[in-house]
C-alpha cells in the first residue's frame, strides 16, 4: 500500500494490523483520516514496532492540526512524588504530617483520659445487645408430640384425597399458633428532642467536641429536609458552645420553616459577633425580603457585594428578589397612596405612576390618548388632548408597581388574600392578588373602606377603570356614612376617582372631583394636574394654563406642565389671575437643611469611602512596587513606595521596602533614614536593622554597622546573612581603626621619673583635639568624635565631649555606637576628669546612660577591670556632698549598674 492511499483510506480495516510502511513521516504527513492517525499514534506509543520519540511527536502535532480535541492527545498528569517538589517544599510537607500526627495522638490521649460520656452512666442506660445475650427458649412454646413407632399411618387412597379440604386444614393449623408478638408501633411524629444539654461538668475540649457532634446531627437532618429536627439539634449545639456556624445554620433552617423572626434573631447574633459575616448578611437580606423591607435587604446585599463583588450567592439573591425592591426604592410609594393618587394633598408627584400627573388624558371613545387635531393654528393646545407619547407610562412600570400599595404590602400579598375568592374576581385574578395586599391599612380609613380603596387601586392598575371608579365611589359613600373626619384620605379618594374619569374621557366629572379634592386639601399637586389635563381636553386652555402654572409653583420638576405651557399664544389673552402658592406648599423649596445627625452620617460615610479608596489605591501601589522590585526596576519601585507613604505614612513595611530600593541604587543616606523611620514605628524590626547595617556599611560607618548586625542576631540568631556581614564588617572595622592610628603623626613625649606609686594624670594632646568635634550637632557627629577620642585614648577630650551635651541626649547619641569598650571609656573619662569638676553632671550622665538601647546586654560583656572601675566611680561619687543627690540616690543608681 503506497502513501497516497493514506489520504482517504476507503477500504481500510482498522481491526487488522497496521502495515509498517504507514509508520513513516511522509505517510503521516499526507494522511487525513483522524481515526487512522489515532491508531497509528497508539501503536507508536505502545512500542510494538520500536520507540521513535520524534515520530511520535510529529504524529501528535499533525493529529492536533486535524482534530485539536482528539481523545488520543489527552495525557494524564503523573502522580506527584518527592522528586516533584523542591527540598524545602518536601520538608514542609513532612513537618505538616508529623505535626498532624502528634496533634491527633495528643487529642486521642486527652479524650481517653477525660471521658465525654460520663453522664450516660448516670442515666442508667441498659447495656448494648451482643452475641452473649440470648433469649431462652420456653418449653411450652412447642408442645411435644407423642409418637408410637409401632403404629404407622396407612396411606390414603385417591378418593379420600379428593375429599380433602385444604383451606380448612390450613385454618386449623393457623388457629393452633399463638400470636404473642405485640403489634408494630409506627413512629409518625418527631421524637421529643430536648433543646438544652447540661455541659457544666465538661472540659473545654469535651464541650467543643460535643457541640460539633450536635451540629453535625443538625446538618444531617437539614440535608434530609427535616428542618424542625435540624433546629432542635442546632439549639443543643448552641447550648453547649455558641458558634457562628451553628447560628448561621439555624437561621437557614428557620428561613426554610418561614420562622422569620427567629431567623432574624440568629442573623443578628452572628453579626454582633462578626459584623461582616457574609452568610449572615445574605440570610438577613432574605428575611428582610420576605417581611417586605426591601431597603434593608438591598443594604445587606450591597455590603456583601462591596466586599466580594463576584459572590455568586449574593448575585443570585439580588437577581431573585431585588428587581421589584430596587424599582420601589427608585419610585417610593406610600401604603395609602392609590393608583394615580397621592399620599397627602401636598405630596410630590410621582413620575412614572399610572394615572399620574404627567400622563395625557384619553379620549372619551376608545380610552386611548387624544390624537392631534388637523386645525393647528393654536399649536398643540388646539388639538384635543395633544400628543401623548411623552406622557405615556411604560408597560414595564405598569407590571412592576401597583401604585398605592406599600413596599411591605406588595410583597406580603405574595401569600395572597386566600380567604376571599370574590376579591380574586374583583381584582383581576391570581396575578393581581400576588402583587397587592388588599387588607393593607390606608391612613385613617376603616378596614372595609381601606379594602375598597386597595381594590380600586388594583383594578386601575389592571386597566379596569370603570370597576375601579365604582370601588372609589363606594369608598366615598362609605366615608360619608362612617362619620370619620379625615380630609386627607377623602381628598385622595376624590383624586383617584378623578383619575378614573380622566381615563374614561369624562373630563367634566374629573374636573368636579379634582375641585372637591382641592377644597379639602388646597394646592394638592395631583388634583391640580389632572384638572389641568381635563381642561386641556375640553379646550379650556386658559384654565389649564393657570393650573399648570400653579403646579410649577408647587414642584418645578413636573415636565408635563413645562411642555404644556410653552406652546400657543392667542389663547393667553385675558388670563385669570394665577393664585400665589404659599412657600409651605412649594415642594421644591420645602427642603430643610439636614440635621446634625445626617451631616455626621454623611461625613462618616465620606470618610469611610475615602479610607476604602485609599486602601485600594495603597494595595495597588504596593503590589506594583513589589513587581518592579522583582524585575530589578528599583527606580520605578521607589516612586510607587513614595506614593504609598503619602497615603499611609506610618506603614513600617513600606519604609523597609523603599530602603531596599535606596540600597540597590547606592543611596545609603536615604536608606538609613527610612530604616530609622521604620524602627521608630516598630522597634524590633529585623529587616530595618539589617538594611540600616548595609547602609552604614555603604557610608563606611563600620561601628554602627556592627552594632546593627549584632541587634539582628539578637532578635534572630539564625540569620546567616547577618553573621557573614558581621564577620566582614569586623575585619573592615579593625582595618579602619588601625589606619586611623597609623595615619596620625607621633610626637615625642618626655619621660619623667615619678617617685612612689603616684598616678600620672592624662595630659590631653591639643594636636589630637584639633581633629575632635567637641560640639556635635547630631548622633552621627557625636559618634565620630567619640570614636576618634577612644582610638587616641584621649579621655580628656571625651570628658569635654560629654560636658558639651545635655545628659538627656546621651542615650540617643549612643544608640548606634554602644559596646563594652565605649562604656568603659566613658566611665574612665567621667571618673578621671568630670567627677572632680562637676559631680552633678556625672550623676546626671549616669542616670541617663543605663537607659540607652542594648545597655544591659553590652554591660554584661565588660571585663573585670572595667567593672572594678565602674564600682570605683560610684564609691567616689557617693562620697561627694551635693544638693542634687544623696548617698542613697547614688546607691540606688549603682544597683542598676553593678
PDB file of C-alpha atoms in Angstrom, residues 50-198:
ATOM      1  CA  UNK A  50      10.131   0.301  18.313  1.00  0.00           C
ATOM      2  CA  UNK A  51      10.403   3.598  20.184  1.00  0.00           C
ATOM      3  CA  UNK A  52      10.616   6.712  17.985  1.00  0.00           C
ATOM      4  CA  UNK A  53      10.147   9.853  20.121  1.00  0.00           C
ATOM      5  CA  UNK A  54      10.468  12.304  17.213  1.00  0.00           C
ATOM      6  CA  UNK A  55       7.990  10.356  15.078  1.00  0.00           C
ATOM      7  CA  UNK A  56       5.524  10.220  17.974  1.00  0.00           C
ATOM      8  CA  UNK A  57       5.813  13.975  18.436  1.00  0.00           C
ATOM      9  CA  UNK A  58       5.378  14.554  14.706  1.00  0.00           C
ATOM     10  CA  UNK A  59       2.251  12.354  14.643  1.00  0.00           C
ATOM     11  CA  UNK A  60       0.800  14.170  17.646  1.00  0.00           C
ATOM     12  CA  UNK A  61       1.363  17.609  16.088  1.00  0.00           C
ATOM     13  CA  UNK A  62      -0.229  16.504  12.780  1.00  0.00           C
ATOM     14  CA  UNK A  63      -3.208  14.995  14.608  1.00  0.00           C
ATOM     15  CA  UNK A  64      -3.612  18.172  16.639  1.00  0.00           C
ATOM     16  CA  UNK A  65      -3.861  20.217  13.443  1.00  0.00           C
ATOM     17  CA  UNK A  66      -6.626  17.945  12.099  1.00  0.00           C
ATOM     18  CA  UNK A  67      -8.519  17.426  15.360  1.00  0.00           C
ATOM     19  CA  UNK A  68      -7.391  19.546  18.306  1.00  0.00           C
ATOM     20  CA  UNK A  69      -9.940  17.907  20.621  1.00  0.00           C
ATOM     21  CA  UNK A  70      -8.950  14.315  19.812  1.00  0.00           C
ATOM     22  CA  UNK A  71      -9.027  11.995  22.807  1.00  0.00           C
ATOM     23  CA  UNK A  72      -5.717  10.479  21.771  1.00  0.00           C
ATOM     24  CA  UNK A  73      -3.984  13.772  22.568  1.00  0.00           C
ATOM     25  CA  UNK A  74      -5.078  13.726  26.173  1.00  0.00           C
ATOM     26  CA  UNK A  75      -2.321  12.862  28.600  1.00  0.00           C
ATOM     27  CA  UNK A  76      -2.757  12.186  32.269  1.00  0.00           C
ATOM     28  CA  UNK A  77      -0.901  14.159  34.872  1.00  0.00           C
ATOM     29  CA  UNK A  78       1.645  11.933  36.621  1.00  0.00           C
ATOM     30  CA  UNK A  79       1.317  11.358  40.341  1.00  0.00           C
ATOM     31  CA  UNK A  80       3.387  13.808  42.345  1.00  0.00           C
ATOM     32  CA  UNK A  81       6.351  12.245  44.120  1.00  0.00           C
ATOM     33  CA  UNK A  82       9.202  13.561  46.215  1.00  0.00           C
ATOM     34  CA  UNK A  83      11.066  14.447  43.036  1.00  0.00           C
ATOM     35  CA  UNK A  84       8.195  16.732  42.003  1.00  0.00           C
ATOM     36  CA  UNK A  85       8.863  19.109  44.882  1.00  0.00           C
ATOM     37  CA  UNK A  86      11.805  21.166  45.991  1.00  0.00           C
ATOM     38  CA  UNK A  87      13.664  20.245  49.132  1.00  0.00           C
ATOM     39  CA  UNK A  88      12.024  22.990  51.193  1.00  0.00           C
ATOM     40  CA  UNK A  89       8.519  22.101  49.956  1.00  0.00           C
ATOM     41  CA  UNK A  90       9.032  18.403  50.708  1.00  0.00           C
ATOM     42  CA  UNK A  91      10.374  19.191  54.197  1.00  0.00           C
ATOM     43  CA  UNK A  92       7.335  21.394  54.792  1.00  0.00           C
ATOM     44  CA  UNK A  93       5.012  18.525  53.803  1.00  0.00           C
ATOM     45  CA  UNK A  94       6.834  16.115  56.123  1.00  0.00           C
ATOM     46  CA  UNK A  95       6.678  18.619  59.006  1.00  0.00           C
ATOM     47  CA  UNK A  96       2.945  19.165  58.465  1.00  0.00           C
ATOM     48  CA  UNK A  97       2.306  15.424  58.509  1.00  0.00           C
ATOM     49  CA  UNK A  98       4.315  14.971  61.700  1.00  0.00           C
ATOM     50  CA  UNK A  99       2.539  17.867  63.360  1.00  0.00           C
ATOM     51  CA  UNK A 100      -0.848  16.441  62.377  1.00  0.00           C
ATOM     52  CA  UNK A 101       0.145  13.012  63.700  1.00  0.00           C
ATOM     53  CA  UNK A 102       1.278  14.454  67.030  1.00  0.00           C
ATOM     54  CA  UNK A 103      -1.869  16.551  67.422  1.00  0.00           C
ATOM     55  CA  UNK A 104      -4.049  13.530  66.658  1.00  0.00           C
ATOM     56  CA  UNK A 105      -2.242  11.391  69.223  1.00  0.00           C
ATOM     57  CA  UNK A 106      -2.469  14.118  71.870  1.00  0.00           C
ATOM     58  CA  UNK A 107      -6.195  14.619  71.225  1.00  0.00           C
ATOM     59  CA  UNK A 108      -6.807  10.871  71.403  1.00  0.00           C
ATOM     60  CA  UNK A 109      -4.863  10.606  74.672  1.00  0.00           C
ATOM     61  CA  UNK A 110      -6.783  13.534  76.132  1.00  0.00           C
ATOM     62  CA  UNK A 111     -10.131  12.042  75.166  1.00  0.00           C
ATOM     63  CA  UNK A 112      -9.176   8.710  76.690  1.00  0.00           C
ATOM     64  CA  UNK A 113      -8.225  10.391  79.947  1.00  0.00           C
ATOM     65  CA  UNK A 114     -11.380  12.519  80.149  1.00  0.00           C
ATOM     66  CA  UNK A 115     -14.466  10.598  79.092  1.00  0.00           C
ATOM     67  CA  UNK A 116     -17.162  12.532  77.305  1.00  0.00           C
ATOM     68  CA  UNK A 117     -19.898  10.072  78.169  1.00  0.00           C
ATOM     69  CA  UNK A 118     -19.780  10.111  81.965  1.00  0.00           C
ATOM     70  CA  UNK A 119     -23.334  11.443  82.030  1.00  0.00           C
ATOM     71  CA  UNK A 120     -24.535   8.352  80.137  1.00  0.00           C
ATOM     72  CA  UNK A 121     -23.524   6.106  83.042  1.00  0.00           C
ATOM     73  CA  UNK A 122     -25.653   8.149  85.406  1.00  0.00           C
ATOM     74  CA  UNK A 123     -28.642   7.859  83.055  1.00  0.00           C
ATOM     75  CA  UNK A 124     -28.838   4.063  83.698  1.00  0.00           C
ATOM     76  CA  UNK A 125     -28.999   3.119  80.058  1.00  0.00           C
ATOM     77  CA  UNK A 126     -29.302  -0.655  79.527  1.00  0.00           C
ATOM     78  CA  UNK A 127     -26.274  -2.440  78.059  1.00  0.00           C
ATOM     79  CA  UNK A 128     -25.868  -2.851  74.356  1.00  0.00           C
ATOM     80  CA  UNK A 129     -27.024  -6.178  72.951  1.00  0.00           C
ATOM     81  CA  UNK A 130     -24.258  -8.560  71.879  1.00  0.00           C
ATOM     82  CA  UNK A 131     -23.711 -12.164  70.940  1.00  0.00           C
ATOM     83  CA  UNK A 132     -23.509 -13.137  74.637  1.00  0.00           C
ATOM     84  CA  UNK A 133     -27.138 -12.142  75.276  1.00  0.00           C
ATOM     85  CA  UNK A 134     -29.715 -14.736  74.278  1.00  0.00           C
ATOM     86  CA  UNK A 135     -33.351 -15.414  74.965  1.00  0.00           C
ATOM     87  CA  UNK A 136     -34.027 -18.896  76.451  1.00  0.00           C
ATOM     88  CA  UNK A 137     -36.489 -20.944  74.522  1.00  0.00           C
ATOM     89  CA  UNK A 138     -39.597 -21.756  76.549  1.00  0.00           C
ATOM     90  CA  UNK A 139     -40.561 -25.369  76.738  1.00  0.00           C
ATOM     91  CA  UNK A 140     -44.262 -24.636  76.380  1.00  0.00           C
ATOM     92  CA  UNK A 141     -43.850 -22.774  73.157  1.00  0.00           C
ATOM     93  CA  UNK A 142     -43.707 -26.011  71.148  1.00  0.00           C
ATOM     94  CA  UNK A 143     -45.830 -28.852  72.555  1.00  0.00           C
ATOM     95  CA  UNK A 144     -44.275 -32.278  72.395  1.00  0.00           C
ATOM     96  CA  UNK A 145     -45.874 -34.824  70.155  1.00  0.00           C
ATOM     97  CA  UNK A 146     -46.025 -38.377  71.413  1.00  0.00           C
ATOM     98  CA  UNK A 147     -45.409 -40.829  68.658  1.00  0.00           C
ATOM     99  CA  UNK A 148     -45.672 -44.526  68.746  1.00  0.00           C
ATOM    100  CA  UNK A 149     -43.128 -46.016  66.424  1.00  0.00           C
ATOM    101  CA  UNK A 150     -45.101 -49.254  66.285  1.00  0.00           C
ATOM    102  CA  UNK A 151     -48.208 -47.594  64.856  1.00  0.00           C
ATOM    103  CA  UNK A 152     -47.855 -46.198  61.370  1.00  0.00           C
ATOM    104  CA  UNK A 153     -50.370 -44.207  59.433  1.00  0.00           C
ATOM    105  CA  UNK A 154     -51.711 -46.074  56.493  1.00  0.00           C
ATOM    106  CA  UNK A 155     -51.685 -44.302  53.180  1.00  0.00           C
ATOM    107  CA  UNK A 156     -54.938 -42.932  51.838  1.00  0.00           C
ATOM    108  CA  UNK A 157     -56.448 -43.861  48.587  1.00  0.00           C
ATOM    109  CA  UNK A 158     -57.092 -41.401  45.788  1.00  0.00           C
ATOM    110  CA  UNK A 159     -60.796 -40.939  46.583  1.00  0.00           C
ATOM    111  CA  UNK A 160     -60.016 -39.664  50.083  1.00  0.00           C
ATOM    112  CA  UNK A 161     -57.590 -37.152  48.642  1.00  0.00           C
ATOM    113  CA  UNK A 162     -60.421 -35.786  46.538  1.00  0.00           C
ATOM    114  CA  UNK A 163     -62.451 -35.175  49.695  1.00  0.00           C
ATOM    115  CA  UNK A 164     -59.563 -33.369  51.469  1.00  0.00           C
ATOM    116  CA  UNK A 165     -60.322 -29.656  52.262  1.00  0.00           C
ATOM    117  CA  UNK A 166     -57.053 -27.793  52.126  1.00  0.00           C
ATOM    118  CA  UNK A 167     -58.384 -24.453  53.369  1.00  0.00           C
ATOM    119  CA  UNK A 168     -59.992 -25.964  56.434  1.00  0.00           C
ATOM    120  CA  UNK A 169     -56.810 -27.748  57.396  1.00  0.00           C
ATOM    121  CA  UNK A 170     -54.800 -24.537  56.975  1.00  0.00           C
ATOM    122  CA  UNK A 171     -57.209 -22.673  59.232  1.00  0.00           C
ATOM    123  CA  UNK A 172     -56.798 -25.356  61.893  1.00  0.00           C
ATOM    124  CA  UNK A 173     -53.040 -25.000  61.757  1.00  0.00           C
ATOM    125  CA  UNK A 174     -53.249 -21.227  61.963  1.00  0.00           C
ATOM    126  CA  UNK A 175     -55.621 -21.415  64.923  1.00  0.00           C
ATOM    127  CA  UNK A 176     -53.243 -23.589  66.947  1.00  0.00           C
ATOM    128  CA  UNK A 177     -50.432 -20.994  66.672  1.00  0.00           C
ATOM    129  CA  UNK A 178     -50.358 -18.403  69.431  1.00  0.00           C
ATOM    130  CA  UNK A 179     -49.574 -14.888  68.288  1.00  0.00           C
ATOM    131  CA  UNK A 180     -47.600 -13.394  71.171  1.00  0.00           C
ATOM    132  CA  UNK A 181     -45.851 -10.636  69.157  1.00  0.00           C
ATOM    133  CA  UNK A 182     -47.143  -7.147  70.067  1.00  0.00           C
ATOM    134  CA  UNK A 183     -48.440  -5.014  67.226  1.00  0.00           C
ATOM    135  CA  UNK A 184     -45.874  -2.801  65.490  1.00  0.00           C
ATOM    136  CA  UNK A 185     -45.883   0.829  66.537  1.00  0.00           C
ATOM    137  CA  UNK A 186     -45.253   3.284  63.739  1.00  0.00           C
ATOM    138  CA  UNK A 187     -43.373   6.416  64.697  1.00  0.00           C
ATOM    139  CA  UNK A 188     -45.259   9.013  62.720  1.00  0.00           C
ATOM    140  CA  UNK A 189     -44.100  12.081  64.633  1.00  0.00           C
ATOM    141  CA  UNK A 190     -40.823  13.710  65.617  1.00  0.00           C
ATOM    142  CA  UNK A 191     -39.133  12.480  68.788  1.00  0.00           C
ATOM    143  CA  UNK A 192     -39.210  14.876  71.684  1.00  0.00           C
ATOM    144  CA  UNK A 193     -35.651  16.201  71.421  1.00  0.00           C
ATOM    145  CA  UNK A 194     -34.582  18.292  74.359  1.00  0.00           C
ATOM    146  CA  UNK A 195     -33.025  21.535  73.211  1.00  0.00           C
ATOM    147  CA  UNK A 196     -30.755  22.012  76.223  1.00  0.00           C
ATOM    148  CA  UNK A 197     -27.670  19.962  77.103  1.00  0.00           C
ATOM    149  CA  UNK A 198     -26.113  20.061  80.561  1.00  0.00           C
TER     150      UNK A 198
END
